[in-house]
Amino acid sequence: MASLQEKLSELLPAKGEEIKQLIQEYGNRVISEVTVKQAFGGARGVKMLICDTSLVEPNQGLLIRGTPVLDLVDKLPEEIFYLLLTGELPNADALKTLQKDLKNREKVPQYVWDVLDATASDIHPMTMFSALILIMQRDSVFAQKYREGIPKTAYWEPVLEDALTLIARLPALAAAIYRKRFDKGPRIDSKPELDWGANLAHMLGIADPRGEFADLMRLYMVLHSDHEGGNVSAHTCHCVASALSDPYYAVSAGLNGLAGPLHGLANQECLRFVLALKDKFGGVPTKEQLSDFAWETLKSGQVIPGYGHAVLRVTDPRFTALRNFGLKVCPDDDVFKIVDLLFNTIPEILKEHGKAADPYPNVDAGSGALLHHFGMKEFDFYTVLFGVSRSLGMLSQLILSRGLGEAIERPKSVSTSWVKEQVS
Ligand code: HAX
């Protein structure tokens, strides 16, 4: 059975050679330029990062290694991790090997539980999640091997070790945070026979007689896994790891970016918005009521959460996947109905409002309603689930970065007066 380690040992040298040649032949060719607006505007659209795991096409949405995400919705998150890293879906043997490897690494050390048990229970779940990952830095094989002086060409191997251990432990960490933070009772032990996503569902302890919540967790983990290299979480993780900080430091940092309201926290803002609508109108509003509410929100200077995107210019296919799931599993749920009504109303309003470059729903517009349907009503927790999934992408990108010997990030900054001089 070929392991992920063996597969990468095969792939990385050829890829490294391809990049070396590209730099040798075309190292001075220009692939992007930066306008003043971009320099002050979050470097939007500036092509200055390499990411081979996935691509976000403005008119198509997320492609994982070239495959549209909507064609991957029936895959397991473990398969997606393998795909992100290698460019291929694993065959049955390779999947089994990866799943076994993850099972062998999933036990969270007691010192981590001691830290969780000692934290105040009103700390935000994302803070707990990021902190526990940071605490596990103590176990970093990469940090240890680096101290021992391994060669640069071998960096990726202990990074992969750390990544697999981290991924294996994330479901138990997330579930334990949920149970502690929201008084759900003691931690639930992992079940050896369950796949990674179903095990997360099991350890969260949500009642799931039909296995639909486990299906949702698998889907959720697939959809949120990666979104190319420039989003705040992936880019932060990449930047921190480029200093050869180990995966625990880097993923914890990436998650701190994910915790922002314009990024991963948007899913909880979205549900808050939907529930505010439901409260105000005592159920599903009419299209007119919803439209008035949306205009009030916009006129008060707030954004409509779950709508708009820095790159996308169409309905996010990840939203479509979640909506399809909702239409199958909970079409009559009031909260889901409001999400659907927003989908049919907001784009026209945002077009008329005339500001948002993308008036369509992003992934965060629908995910909260589905979690809410299954009784997970603690929306402060939602970004943790996003984080478990996004770690798959951040870590694949990180392993490849080390495997391909990428340099420390150090773009040049300039002052406002320098810009003024340039343009005058
Ligand atoms: N409602 C109202 N106004 C919006 C808007 C929305 N949903 N989306 C964008 N705009 C406004 C912006 O605030 C901006 O206004 P100003 O010129 O006054 O500053 C203007 O439209 C242009 O912005 P943009 O170029 O379309 O969008 P950006 O690339 O700057 O920002 C955001 C993209 C996702 C941050 C933005 O669309 C937004 O705030 N959306 C709502 C929050 C949200 O859903 N975030 C989740 C994004 C998905 C994600 O990354 N998840 O992790």
PDB file of N, CA and C in Angstrom, residues 273-326:
ATOM      1  N   PHE A 273     -28.011  37.122  11.445  1.00  0.00           N
ATOM      2  CA  PHE A 273     -28.839  37.946  10.559  1.00  0.00           C
ATOM      3  C   PHE A 273     -30.156  37.202  10.238  1.00  0.00           C
ATOM      4  N   VAL A 274     -30.032  35.927   9.928  1.00  0.00           N
ATOM      5  CA  VAL A 274     -31.217  35.124   9.574  1.00  0.00           C
ATOM      6  C   VAL A 274     -32.150  35.013  10.782  1.00  0.00           C
ATOM      7  N   LEU A 275     -31.565  34.782  11.963  1.00  0.00           N
ATOM      8  CA  LEU A 275     -32.408  34.634  13.159  1.00  0.00           C
ATOM      9  C   LEU A 275     -33.055  35.966  13.547  1.00  0.00           C
ATOM     10  N   ALA A 276     -32.327  37.070  13.271  1.00  0.00           N
ATOM     11  CA  ALA A 276     -32.915  38.389  13.557  1.00  0.00           C
ATOM     12  C   ALA A 276     -34.156  38.595  12.681  1.00  0.00           C
ATOM     13  N   LEU A 277     -34.052  38.140  11.440  1.00  0.00           N
ATOM     14  CA  LEU A 277     -35.201  38.234  10.531  1.00  0.00           C
ATOM     15  C   LEU A 277     -36.369  37.389  11.048  1.00  0.00           C
ATOM     16  N   LYS A 278     -36.034  36.188  11.467  1.00  0.00           N
ATOM     17  CA  LYS A 278     -37.076  35.259  11.943  1.00  0.00           C
ATOM     18  C   LYS A 278     -37.763  35.834  13.192  1.00  0.00           C
ATOM     19  N   ASP A 279     -36.951  36.398  14.094  1.00  0.00           N
ATOM     20  CA  ASP A 279     -37.507  36.989  15.323  1.00  0.00           C
ATOM     21  C   ASP A 279     -38.405  38.168  15.011  1.00  0.00           C
ATOM     22  N   LYS A 280     -37.888  39.039  14.137  1.00  0.00           N
ATOM     23  CA  LYS A 280     -38.615  40.274  13.845  1.00  0.00           C
ATOM     24  C   LYS A 280     -39.982  39.977  13.216  1.00  0.00           C
ATOM     25  N   PHE A 281     -40.022  38.968  12.346  1.00  0.00           N
ATOM     26  CA  PHE A 281     -41.279  38.725  11.633  1.00  0.00           C
ATOM     27  C   PHE A 281     -42.013  37.481  12.159  1.00  0.00           C
ATOM     28  N   GLY A 282     -41.526  36.920  13.263  1.00  0.00           N
ATOM     29  CA  GLY A 282     -42.210  35.772  13.871  1.00  0.00           C
ATOM     30  C   GLY A 282     -42.234  34.552  12.961  1.00  0.00           C
ATOM     31  N   GLY A 283     -41.246  34.382  12.144  1.00  0.00           N
ATOM     32  CA  GLY A 283     -41.190  33.223  11.240  1.00  0.00           C
ATOM     33  C   GLY A 283     -40.555  33.649   9.927  1.00  0.00           C
ATOM     34  N   VAL A 284     -40.942  32.942   8.849  1.00  0.00           N
ATOM     35  CA  VAL A 284     -40.364  33.295   7.548  1.00  0.00           C
ATOM     36  C   VAL A 284     -41.005  34.589   7.053  1.00  0.00           C
ATOM     37  N   PRO A 285     -40.212  35.647   6.783  1.00  0.00           N
ATOM     38  CA  PRO A 285     -40.828  36.897   6.314  1.00  0.00           C
ATOM     39  C   PRO A 285     -41.301  36.766   4.868  1.00  0.00           C
ATOM     40  N   THR A 286     -42.091  37.728   4.445  1.00  0.00           N
ATOM     41  CA  THR A 286     -42.419  37.771   3.024  1.00  0.00           C
ATOM     42  C   THR A 286     -41.206  38.365   2.299  1.00  0.00           C
ATOM     43  N   LYS A 287     -41.217  38.236   0.989  1.00  0.00           N
ATOM     44  CA  LYS A 287     -40.102  38.774   0.216  1.00  0.00           C
ATOM     45  C   LYS A 287     -39.971  40.297   0.433  1.00  0.00           C
ATOM     46  N   GLU A 288     -41.130  40.937   0.549  1.00  0.00           N
ATOM     47  CA  GLU A 288     -41.131  42.405   0.762  1.00  0.00           C
ATOM     48  C   GLU A 288     -40.524  42.783   2.108  1.00  0.00           C
ATOM     49  N   GLN A 289     -40.961  42.036   3.150  1.00  0.00           N
ATOM     50  CA  GLN A 289     -40.426  42.315   4.496  1.00  0.00           C
ATOM     51  C   GLN A 289     -38.910  42.115   4.513  1.00  0.00           C
ATOM     52  N   LEU A 290     -38.481  41.032   3.866  1.00  0.00           N
ATOM     53  CA  LEU A 290     -37.056  40.733   3.849  1.00  0.00           C
ATOM     54  C   LEU A 290     -36.283  41.830   3.117  1.00  0.00           C
ATOM     55  N   SER A 291     -36.875  42.268   2.032  1.00  0.00           N
ATOM     56  CA  SER A 291     -36.241  43.303   1.232  1.00  0.00           C
ATOM     57  C   SER A 291     -36.098  44.609   2.049  1.00  0.00           C
ATOM     58  N   ASP A 292     -37.153  44.976   2.786  1.00  0.00           N
ATOM     59  CA  ASP A 292     -37.090  46.192   3.623  1.00  0.00           C
ATOM     60  C   ASP A 292     -35.992  46.058   4.674  1.00  0.00           C
ATOM     61  N   PHE A 293     -35.932  44.885   5.280  1.00  0.00           N
ATOM     62  CA  PHE A 293     -34.933  44.624   6.319  1.00  0.00           C
ATOM     63  C   PHE A 293     -33.518  44.756   5.750  1.00  0.00           C
ATOM     64  N   ALA A 294     -33.325  44.205   4.549  1.00  0.00           N
ATOM     65  CA  ALA A 294     -31.999  44.253   3.917  1.00  0.00           C
ATOM     66  C   ALA A 294     -31.615  45.705   3.618  1.00  0.00           C
ATOM     67  N   TRP A 295     -32.582  46.480   3.132  1.00  0.00           N
ATOM     68  CA  TRP A 295     -32.280  47.889   2.824  1.00  0.00           C
ATOM     69  C   TRP A 295     -31.937  48.670   4.088  1.00  0.00           C
ATOM     70  N   GLU A 296     -32.701  48.379   5.174  1.00  0.00           N
ATOM     71  CA  GLU A 296     -32.387  49.044   6.463  1.00  0.00           C
ATOM     72  C   GLU A 296     -30.953  48.742   6.867  1.00  0.00           C
ATOM     73  N   THR A 297     -30.570  47.471   6.708  1.00  0.00           N
ATOM     74  CA  THR A 297     -29.203  47.052   7.074  1.00  0.00           C
ATOM     75  C   THR A 297     -28.187  47.830   6.250  1.00  0.00           C
ATOM     76  N   LEU A 298     -28.410  47.890   4.964  1.00  0.00           N
ATOM     77  CA  LEU A 298     -27.458  48.561   4.079  1.00  0.00           C
ATOM     78  C   LEU A 298     -27.401  50.058   4.386  1.00  0.00           C
ATOM     79  N   LYS A 299     -28.590  50.648   4.616  1.00  0.00           N
ATOM     80  CA  LYS A 299     -28.621  52.098   4.867  1.00  0.00           C
ATOM     81  C   LYS A 299     -27.949  52.451   6.190  1.00  0.00           C
ATOM     82  N   SER A 300     -27.919  51.498   7.118  1.00  0.00           N
ATOM     83  CA  SER A 300     -27.229  51.785   8.383  1.00  0.00           C
ATOM     84  C   SER A 300     -25.731  51.546   8.262  1.00  0.00           C
ATOM     85  N   GLY A 301     -25.276  51.281   7.046  1.00  0.00           N
ATOM     86  CA  GLY A 301     -23.838  51.163   6.803  1.00  0.00           C
ATOM     87  C   GLY A 301     -23.277  49.773   7.056  1.00  0.00           C
ATOM     88  N   GLN A 302     -24.167  48.793   7.296  1.00  0.00           N
ATOM     89  CA  GLN A 302     -23.665  47.428   7.538  1.00  0.00           C
ATOM     90  C   GLN A 302     -23.715  46.603   6.259  1.00  0.00           C
ATOM     91  N   VAL A 303     -22.929  45.517   6.268  1.00  0.00           N
ATOM     92  CA  VAL A 303     -22.958  44.630   5.096  1.00  0.00           C
ATOM     93  C   VAL A 303     -24.005  43.544   5.299  1.00  0.00           C
ATOM     94  N   ILE A 304     -24.427  42.933   4.196  1.00  0.00           N
ATOM     95  CA  ILE A 304     -25.304  41.759   4.297  1.00  0.00           C
ATOM     96  C   ILE A 304     -24.381  40.552   4.436  1.00  0.00           C
ATOM     97  N   PRO A 305     -24.356  39.937   5.606  1.00  0.00           N
ATOM     98  CA  PRO A 305     -23.396  38.850   5.796  1.00  0.00           C
ATOM     99  C   PRO A 305     -23.701  37.664   4.876  1.00  0.00           C
ATOM    100  N   GLY A 306     -22.623  37.041   4.388  1.00  0.00           N
ATOM    101  CA  GLY A 306     -22.813  35.862   3.529  1.00  0.00           C
ATOM    102  C   GLY A 306     -22.910  36.216   2.062  1.00  0.00           C
ATOM    103  N   TYR A 307     -22.849  37.521   1.770  1.00  0.00           N
ATOM    104  CA  TYR A 307     -22.937  37.942   0.360  1.00  0.00           C
ATOM    105  C   TYR A 307     -21.694  38.741  -0.004  1.00  0.00           C
ATOM    106  N   GLY A 308     -21.232  38.529  -1.224  1.00  0.00           N
ATOM    107  CA  GLY A 308     -20.029  39.228  -1.674  1.00  0.00           C
ATOM    108  C   GLY A 308     -18.811  38.339  -1.533  1.00  0.00           C
ATOM    109  N   HIS A 309     -17.812  38.642  -2.307  1.00  0.00           N
ATOM    110  CA  HIS A 309     -16.551  37.893  -2.221  1.00  0.00           C
ATOM    111  C   HIS A 309     -15.443  38.694  -2.894  1.00  0.00           C
ATOM    112  N   ALA A 310     -14.232  38.518  -2.349  1.00  0.00           N
ATOM    113  CA  ALA A 310     -13.103  39.252  -2.918  1.00  0.00           C
ATOM    114  C   ALA A 310     -12.754  38.774  -4.324  1.00  0.00           C
ATOM    115  N   VAL A 311     -13.035  37.520  -4.640  1.00  0.00           N
ATOM    116  CA  VAL A 311     -12.647  36.966  -5.942  1.00  0.00           C
ATOM    117  C   VAL A 311     -13.866  36.539  -6.775  1.00  0.00           C
ATOM    118  N   LEU A 312     -14.810  35.883  -6.136  1.00  0.00           N
ATOM    119  CA  LEU A 312     -15.941  35.300  -6.879  1.00  0.00           C
ATOM    120  C   LEU A 312     -16.853  36.357  -7.510  1.00  0.00           C
ATOM    121  N   ARG A 313     -17.415  36.014  -8.638  1.00  0.00           N
ATOM    122  CA  ARG A 313     -18.408  36.889  -9.264  1.00  0.00           C
ATOM    123  C   ARG A 313     -19.653  36.101  -9.662  1.00  0.00           C
ATOM    124  N   VAL A 314     -19.836  34.952  -9.069  1.00  0.00           N
ATOM    125  CA  VAL A 314     -21.027  34.110  -9.270  1.00  0.00           C
ATOM    126  C   VAL A 314     -21.419  33.533  -7.905  1.00  0.00           C
ATOM    127  N   THR A 315     -22.587  32.875  -7.871  1.00  0.00           N
ATOM    128  CA  THR A 315     -22.957  32.167  -6.636  1.00  0.00           C
ATOM    129  C   THR A 315     -21.857  31.164  -6.311  1.00  0.00           C
ATOM    130  N   ASP A 316     -21.396  31.214  -5.091  1.00  0.00           N
ATOM    131  CA  ASP A 316     -20.331  30.307  -4.652  1.00  0.00           C
ATOM    132  C   ASP A 316     -20.832  28.858  -4.764  1.00  0.00           C
ATOM    133  N   PRO A 317     -20.136  28.007  -5.531  1.00  0.00           N
ATOM    134  CA  PRO A 317     -20.610  26.613  -5.657  1.00  0.00           C
ATOM    135  C   PRO A 317     -20.670  25.890  -4.315  1.00  0.00           C
ATOM    136  N   ARG A 318     -19.908  26.366  -3.331  1.00  0.00           N
ATOM    137  CA  ARG A 318     -19.975  25.741  -2.006  1.00  0.00           C
ATOM    138  C   ARG A 318     -21.326  26.065  -1.357  1.00  0.00           C
ATOM    139  N   PHE A 319     -21.843  27.277  -1.628  1.00  0.00           N
ATOM    140  CA  PHE A 319     -23.196  27.610  -1.158  1.00  0.00           C
ATOM    141  C   PHE A 319     -24.198  26.696  -1.858  1.00  0.00           C
ATOM    142  N   THR A 320     -24.023  26.512  -3.162  1.00  0.00           N
ATOM    143  CA  THR A 320     -24.946  25.658  -3.930  1.00  0.00           C
ATOM    144  C   THR A 320     -24.968  24.249  -3.342  1.00  0.00           C
ATOM    145  N   ALA A 321     -23.784  23.728  -2.997  1.00  0.00           N
ATOM    146  CA  ALA A 321     -23.721  22.368  -2.447  1.00  0.00           C
ATOM    147  C   ALA A 321     -24.481  22.292  -1.118  1.00  0.00           C
ATOM    148  N   LEU A 322     -24.305  23.324  -0.283  1.00  0.00           N
ATOM    149  CA  LEU A 322     -24.984  23.315   1.018  1.00  0.00           C
ATOM    150  C   LEU A 322     -26.494  23.501   0.838  1.00  0.00           C
ATOM    151  N   ARG A 323     -26.864  24.336  -0.121  1.00  0.00           N
ATOM    152  CA  ARG A 323     -28.294  24.556  -0.382  1.00  0.00           C
ATOM    153  C   ARG A 323     -28.925  23.255  -0.877  1.00  0.00           C
ATOM    154  N   ASN A 324     -28.221  22.562  -1.779  1.00  0.00           N
ATOM    155  CA  ASN A 324     -28.743  21.275  -2.276  1.00  0.00           C
ATOM    156  C   ASN A 324     -28.941  20.288  -1.124  1.00  0.00           C
ATOM    157  N   PHE A 325     -27.990  20.301  -0.202  1.00  0.00           N
ATOM    158  CA  PHE A 325     -28.099  19.415   0.963  1.00  0.00           C
ATOM    159  C   PHE A 325     -29.350  19.786   1.777  1.00  0.00           C
ATOM    160  N   GLY A 326     -29.529  21.100   2.007  1.00  0.00           N
ATOM    161  CA  GLY A 326     -30.677  21.580   2.781  1.00  0.00           C
ATOM    162  C   GLY A 326     -31.996  21.245   2.093  1.00  0.00           C
TER     163      GLY A 326
END
